[in-house]
């Protein structure tokens, strides 16, 4: 978890080509009051997994804007 400008951002790292949402992700969002949760994985595409959950390729971490993706706003 990262706290920035009063907002909480969560990260989970998965070593799979096609990450899926898990019950623990939803619990973390609720319990930690996360603005957004990013699933960092070794793939090449960024795509939404659900409300406030987005996959992000490991190579894209440097460019991570700490704001929810426009599709999730």
CSV table of N, CA, C and O in Angstrom, one decimal:
chain,number,residue,atom,x,y,z
A,1,UNK,N,0.8,-1.2,0.0
A,1,UNK,CA,0.0,0.0,0.0
A,1,UNK,C,0.9,1.2,0.0
A,1,UNK,O,1.9,1.3,0.6
A,2,UNK,N,0.4,2.2,-0.7
A,2,UNK,CA,1.1,3.5,-0.8
A,2,UNK,C,0.1,4.6,-0.4
A,2,UNK,O,-1.0,4.6,-0.9
A,3,UNK,N,0.6,5.5,0.4
A,3,UNK,CA,-0.3,6.6,0.8
A,3,UNK,C,0.3,7.9,0.1
A,3,UNK,O,1.5,8.2,0.3
A,4,UNK,N,-0.5,8.5,-0.7
A,4,UNK,CA,-0.1,9.7,-1.4
A,4,UNK,C,-1.2,10.7,-1.5
A,4,UNK,O,-2.3,10.3,-2.0
A,5,UNK,N,-0.9,11.9,-1.1
A,5,UNK,CA,-1.9,13.0,-1.1
A,5,UNK,C,-3.2,12.6,-0.5
A,5,UNK,O,-4.3,12.9,-0.9
A,6,UNK,N,-3.1,11.9,0.7
A,6,UNK,CA,-4.3,11.5,1.4
A,6,UNK,C,-5.1,10.3,0.9
A,6,UNK,O,-6.1,10.0,1.4
A,7,UNK,N,-4.6,9.7,-0.2
A,7,UNK,CA,-5.3,8.6,-0.8
A,7,UNK,C,-4.4,7.3,-0.7
A,7,UNK,O,-3.2,7.4,-0.7
A,8,UNK,N,-5.1,6.2,-0.6
A,8,UNK,CA,-4.4,4.9,-0.4
A,8,UNK,C,-4.5,4.1,-1.7
A,8,UNK,O,-5.6,4.0,-2.3
A,9,UNK,N,-3.3,3.7,-2.2
A,9,UNK,CA,-3.2,2.9,-3.4
A,9,UNK,C,-2.6,1.5,-3.1
A,9,UNK,O,-1.6,1.4,-2.4
A,10,UNK,N,-3.3,0.5,-3.6
A,10,UNK,CA,-2.8,-0.9,-3.3
A,10,UNK,C,-2.2,-1.5,-4.5
A,10,UNK,O,-2.5,-1.2,-5.6
A,11,UNK,N,-1.3,-2.5,-4.2
A,11,UNK,CA,-0.6,-3.2,-5.2
A,11,UNK,C,-0.5,-4.7,-4.8
A,11,UNK,O,-0.3,-5.0,-3.6
A,12,UNK,N,-0.7,-5.5,-5.7
A,12,UNK,CA,-0.5,-7.0,-5.5
A,12,UNK,C,0.3,-7.5,-6.7
A,12,UNK,O,0.1,-7.0,-7.9
A,13,UNK,N,1.2,-8.4,-6.5
A,13,UNK,CA,2.1,-8.9,-7.6
A,13,UNK,C,1.7,-10.3,-7.8
A,13,UNK,O,1.6,-11.1,-6.9
A,14,UNK,N,1.4,-10.6,-9.1
A,14,UNK,CA,1.1,-12.0,-9.5
A,14,UNK,C,2.0,-12.5,-10.6
A,14,UNK,O,2.4,-11.7,-11.4
A,15,UNK,N,2.4,-13.7,-10.5
A,15,UNK,CA,3.3,-14.3,-11.5
A,15,UNK,C,2.4,-15.3,-12.4
A,15,UNK,O,2.5,-16.5,-12.3
A,16,UNK,N,1.5,-14.7,-13.1
A,16,UNK,CA,0.7,-15.4,-14.0
A,16,UNK,C,0.4,-14.5,-15.3
A,16,UNK,O,0.5,-13.3,-15.2
A,17,UNK,N,0.1,-15.2,-16.4
A,17,UNK,CA,-0.1,-14.4,-17.6
A,17,UNK,C,-1.5,-13.8,-17.7
A,17,UNK,O,-1.8,-12.9,-18.5
A,18,UNK,N,-2.4,-14.3,-16.9
A,18,UNK,CA,-3.8,-13.8,-16.9
A,18,UNK,C,-4.4,-13.7,-15.5
A,18,UNK,O,-5.1,-14.6,-15.0
A,19,UNK,N,-4.0,-12.7,-14.8
A,19,UNK,CA,-4.5,-12.5,-13.4
A,19,UNK,C,-6.0,-12.4,-13.3
A,19,UNK,O,-6.6,-11.9,-14.3
A,20,UNK,N,-6.6,-12.8,-12.2
A,20,UNK,CA,-8.0,-12.7,-12.0
A,20,UNK,C,-8.2,-12.0,-10.6
A,20,UNK,O,-7.3,-12.1,-9.8
A,21,UNK,N,-9.4,-11.5,-10.4
A,21,UNK,CA,-9.7,-11.0,-9.1
A,21,UNK,C,-9.9,-12.1,-8.1
A,21,UNK,O,-10.2,-13.2,-8.5
A,22,UNK,N,-9.6,-11.8,-6.9
A,22,UNK,CA,-9.7,-12.7,-5.8
A,22,UNK,C,-10.6,-12.1,-4.7
A,22,UNK,O,-10.7,-10.9,-4.6
A,23,UNK,N,-11.1,-12.9,-3.8
A,23,UNK,CA,-11.8,-12.4,-2.7
A,23,UNK,C,-11.0,-11.5,-1.8
A,23,UNK,O,-11.4,-10.5,-1.3
A,24,UNK,N,-9.7,-11.9,-1.6
A,24,UNK,CA,-8.8,-11.1,-0.8
A,24,UNK,C,-8.5,-9.7,-1.4
A,24,UNK,O,-8.3,-8.8,-0.6
A,25,UNK,N,-8.6,-9.6,-2.7
A,25,UNK,CA,-8.4,-8.2,-3.3
A,25,UNK,C,-9.6,-7.3,-2.9
A,25,UNK,O,-9.4,-6.2,-2.5
A,26,UNK,N,-10.8,-7.9,-3.0
A,26,UNK,CA,-12.0,-7.1,-2.6
A,26,UNK,C,-12.0,-6.7,-1.1
A,26,UNK,O,-12.3,-5.6,-0.7
A,27,UNK,N,-11.5,-7.7,-0.3
A,27,UNK,CA,-11.4,-7.4,1.1
A,27,UNK,C,-10.4,-6.3,1.4
A,27,UNK,O,-10.6,-5.5,2.2
A,28,UNK,N,-9.2,-6.4,0.7
A,28,UNK,CA,-8.2,-5.4,0.9
A,28,UNK,C,-8.7,-4.0,0.5
A,28,UNK,O,-8.5,-3.0,1.3
A,29,UNK,N,-9.4,-3.9,-0.6
A,29,UNK,CA,-10.0,-2.6,-1.0
A,29,UNK,C,-10.9,-2.0,0.1
A,29,UNK,O,-10.8,-0.9,0.4
A,30,UNK,N,-11.8,-2.9,0.6
A,30,UNK,CA,-12.7,-2.5,1.6
A,30,UNK,C,-12.1,-2.2,2.9
A,30,UNK,O,-12.3,-1.1,3.5
A,31,UNK,N,-11.2,-3.1,3.4
A,31,UNK,CA,-10.6,-2.9,4.8
A,31,UNK,C,-9.6,-1.8,4.8
A,31,UNK,O,-9.5,-1.1,5.8
A,32,UNK,N,-8.9,-1.6,3.7
A,32,UNK,CA,-7.8,-0.6,3.7
A,32,UNK,C,-8.3,0.7,3.1
A,32,UNK,O,-7.6,1.7,3.0
A,33,UNK,N,-9.6,0.7,2.7
A,33,UNK,CA,-10.2,1.9,2.0
A,33,UNK,C,-9.3,2.4,0.9
A,33,UNK,O,-8.9,3.6,0.8
A,34,UNK,N,-9.0,1.5,0.0
A,34,UNK,CA,-8.1,1.8,-1.1
A,34,UNK,C,-8.8,2.6,-2.2
A,34,UNK,O,-10.0,2.3,-2.5
A,35,UNK,N,-8.2,3.6,-2.8
A,35,UNK,CA,-8.7,4.3,-3.9
A,35,UNK,C,-8.7,3.4,-5.1
A,35,UNK,O,-9.6,3.4,-5.9
A,36,UNK,N,-7.6,2.6,-5.3
A,36,UNK,CA,-7.5,1.7,-6.4
A,36,UNK,C,-6.5,0.6,-6.1
A,36,UNK,O,-5.6,0.8,-5.3
A,37,UNK,N,-6.6,-0.5,-6.7
A,37,UNK,CA,-5.7,-1.7,-6.5
A,37,UNK,C,-5.1,-2.1,-7.9
A,37,UNK,O,-5.9,-2.3,-8.8
A,38,UNK,N,-3.8,-2.1,-8.0
A,38,UNK,CA,-3.2,-2.5,-9.2
A,38,UNK,C,-2.6,-3.9,-9.1
A,38,UNK,O,-2.0,-4.2,-8.1
A,39,UNK,N,-2.9,-4.8,-10.0
A,39,UNK,CA,-2.3,-6.1,-10.1
A,39,UNK,C,-1.1,-6.1,-11.0
A,39,UNK,O,-1.3,-5.9,-12.2
A,40,UNK,N,0.1,-6.1,-10.5
A,40,UNK,CA,1.3,-6.1,-11.3
A,40,UNK,C,1.6,-7.5,-11.7
A,40,UNK,O,1.6,-8.4,-10.9
A,41,UNK,N,1.8,-7.7,-13.0
A,41,UNK,CA,2.1,-9.0,-13.6
A,41,UNK,C,3.0,-8.9,-14.7
A,41,UNK,O,3.3,-7.9,-15.2
A,42,UNK,N,3.6,-10.1,-15.1
A,42,UNK,CA,4.6,-10.1,-16.2
A,42,UNK,C,4.1,-9.9,-17.6
A,42,UNK,O,4.9,-10.0,-18.6
A,43,UNK,N,2.8,-9.7,-17.8
A,43,UNK,CA,2.3,-9.6,-19.1
A,43,UNK,C,2.6,-8.2,-19.8
A,43,UNK,O,3.4,-7.5,-19.3
A,44,UNK,N,1.9,-7.9,-20.8
A,44,UNK,CA,2.2,-6.7,-21.6
A,44,UNK,C,1.0,-5.8,-21.7
A,44,UNK,O,1.1,-4.7,-22.3
A,45,UNK,N,-0.2,-6.2,-21.2
A,45,UNK,CA,-1.4,-5.3,-21.4
A,45,UNK,C,-1.9,-4.8,-20.1
A,45,UNK,O,-1.9,-5.5,-19.0
A,46,UNK,N,-2.4,-3.6,-20.1
A,46,UNK,CA,-3.1,-3.0,-19.0
A,46,UNK,C,-4.6,-3.1,-19.3
A,46,UNK,O,-5.0,-2.7,-20.3
A,47,UNK,N,-5.3,-3.6,-18.3
A,47,UNK,CA,-6.8,-3.7,-18.5
A,47,UNK,C,-7.5,-3.8,-17.2
A,47,UNK,O,-6.9,-4.3,-16.2
A,48,UNK,N,-8.7,-3.4,-17.1
A,48,UNK,CA,-9.5,-3.4,-15.9
A,48,UNK,C,-9.9,-4.9,-15.6
A,48,UNK,O,-10.3,-5.6,-16.4
A,49,UNK,N,-9.9,-5.2,-14.3
A,49,UNK,CA,-10.4,-6.5,-13.8
A,49,UNK,C,-11.7,-6.3,-13.1
A,49,UNK,O,-12.4,-7.3,-12.9
A,50,UNK,N,-12.0,-5.1,-12.8
A,50,UNK,CA,-13.3,-4.8,-12.1
A,50,UNK,C,-13.2,-3.4,-11.5
A,50,UNK,O,-12.3,-2.6,-11.8
A,51,UNK,N,-14.2,-3.0,-10.8
A,51,UNK,CA,-14.3,-1.7,-10.2
A,51,UNK,C,-13.1,-1.5,-9.3
A,51,UNK,O,-12.9,-2.3,-8.3
A,52,UNK,N,-12.3,-0.5,-9.5
A,52,UNK,CA,-11.1,-0.1,-8.7
A,52,UNK,C,-10.0,-1.2,-8.7
A,52,UNK,O,-9.1,-1.2,-7.9
A,53,UNK,N,-10.0,-2.1,-9.7
A,53,UNK,CA,-8.9,-3.1,-9.9
A,53,UNK,C,-8.4,-3.1,-11.3
A,53,UNK,O,-9.3,-3.3,-12.2
A,54,UNK,N,-7.1,-2.9,-11.5
A,54,UNK,CA,-6.6,-2.9,-12.9
A,54,UNK,C,-5.3,-3.7,-12.9
A,54,UNK,O,-4.5,-3.6,-12.0
A,55,UNK,N,-5.1,-4.4,-14.0
A,55,UNK,CA,-3.8,-5.1,-14.2
A,55,UNK,C,-2.8,-4.1,-14.8
A,55,UNK,O,-3.2,-3.1,-15.5
A,56,UNK,N,-1.6,-4.2,-14.5
A,56,UNK,CA,-0.5,-3.4,-15.0
A,56,UNK,C,0.7,-4.2,-15.2
A,56,UNK,O,1.2,-4.9,-14.3
A,57,UNK,N,1.3,-4.1,-16.4
A,57,UNK,CA,2.5,-4.9,-16.7
A,57,UNK,C,3.6,-4.4,-15.8
A,57,UNK,O,3.7,-3.2,-15.5
A,58,UNK,N,4.5,-5.2,-15.4
A,58,UNK,CA,5.6,-4.8,-14.6
A,58,UNK,C,6.4,-3.7,-15.2
A,58,UNK,O,6.8,-2.8,-14.6
A,59,UNK,N,6.5,-3.8,-16.5
A,59,UNK,CA,7.3,-2.7,-17.3
A,59,UNK,C,6.6,-1.4,-17.2
A,59,UNK,O,7.2,-0.3,-17.5
A,60,UNK,N,5.3,-1.3,-16.8
A,60,UNK,CA,4.6,0.0,-16.7
A,60,UNK,C,4.6,0.6,-15.4
A,60,UNK,O,4.0,1.7,-15.2
A,61,UNK,N,5.2,0.0,-14.4
A,61,UNK,CA,5.2,0.5,-13.0
A,61,UNK,C,5.8,1.9,-13.0
A,61,UNK,O,5.3,2.8,-12.3
A,62,UNK,N,6.9,2.2,-13.7
A,62,UNK,CA,7.5,3.5,-13.7
A,62,UNK,C,6.6,4.6,-14.1
A,62,UNK,O,6.7,5.7,-13.6
A,63,UNK,N,5.7,4.4,-15.0
A,63,UNK,CA,4.8,5.4,-15.5
A,63,UNK,C,3.5,5.4,-14.8
A,63,UNK,O,2.5,6.1,-15.3
A,64,UNK,N,3.4,4.7,-13.7
A,64,UNK,CA,2.1,4.6,-13.0
A,64,UNK,C,1.6,5.9,-12.5
A,64,UNK,O,2.2,6.6,-11.7
A,65,UNK,N,0.5,6.4,-13.1
A,65,UNK,CA,-0.1,7.6,-12.6
A,65,UNK,C,-0.9,7.2,-11.3
A,65,UNK,O,-1.7,6.3,-11.4
A,66,UNK,N,-0.7,7.9,-10.2
A,66,UNK,CA,-1.4,7.5,-9.0
A,66,UNK,C,-2.8,8.2,-9.0
A,66,UNK,O,-3.1,9.1,-8.3
A,67,UNK,N,-3.6,7.7,-10.0
A,67,UNK,CA,-5.0,8.1,-10.1
A,67,UNK,C,-5.7,6.9,-10.8
A,67,UNK,O,-5.0,6.1,-11.5
A,68,UNK,N,-6.9,6.7,-10.5
A,68,UNK,CA,-7.6,5.6,-11.1
A,68,UNK,C,-7.6,5.7,-12.7
A,68,UNK,O,-7.6,6.9,-13.2
A,69,UNK,N,-7.6,4.6,-13.4
A,69,UNK,CA,-7.7,4.7,-14.9
A,69,UNK,C,-9.0,5.4,-15.2
A,69,UNK,O,-10.0,5.4,-14.5
A,70,UNK,N,-9.0,6.1,-16.4
A,70,UNK,CA,-10.2,6.9,-16.8
A,70,UNK,C,-11.4,6.1,-16.9
A,70,UNK,O,-12.5,6.6,-16.7
A,71,UNK,N,-11.3,4.8,-17.2
A,71,UNK,CA,-12.5,4.0,-17.4
A,71,UNK,C,-13.1,3.6,-16.0
A,71,UNK,O,-14.2,3.2,-16.0
A,72,UNK,N,-12.4,3.8,-15.0
A,72,UNK,CA,-12.9,3.4,-13.6
A,72,UNK,C,-13.4,4.6,-12.9
A,72,UNK,O,-13.8,4.5,-11.7
A,73,UNK,N,-13.3,5.8,-13.4
A,73,UNK,CA,-13.8,7.0,-12.7
A,73,UNK,C,-15.3,7.2,-12.8
A,73,UNK,O,-15.9,6.8,-13.6
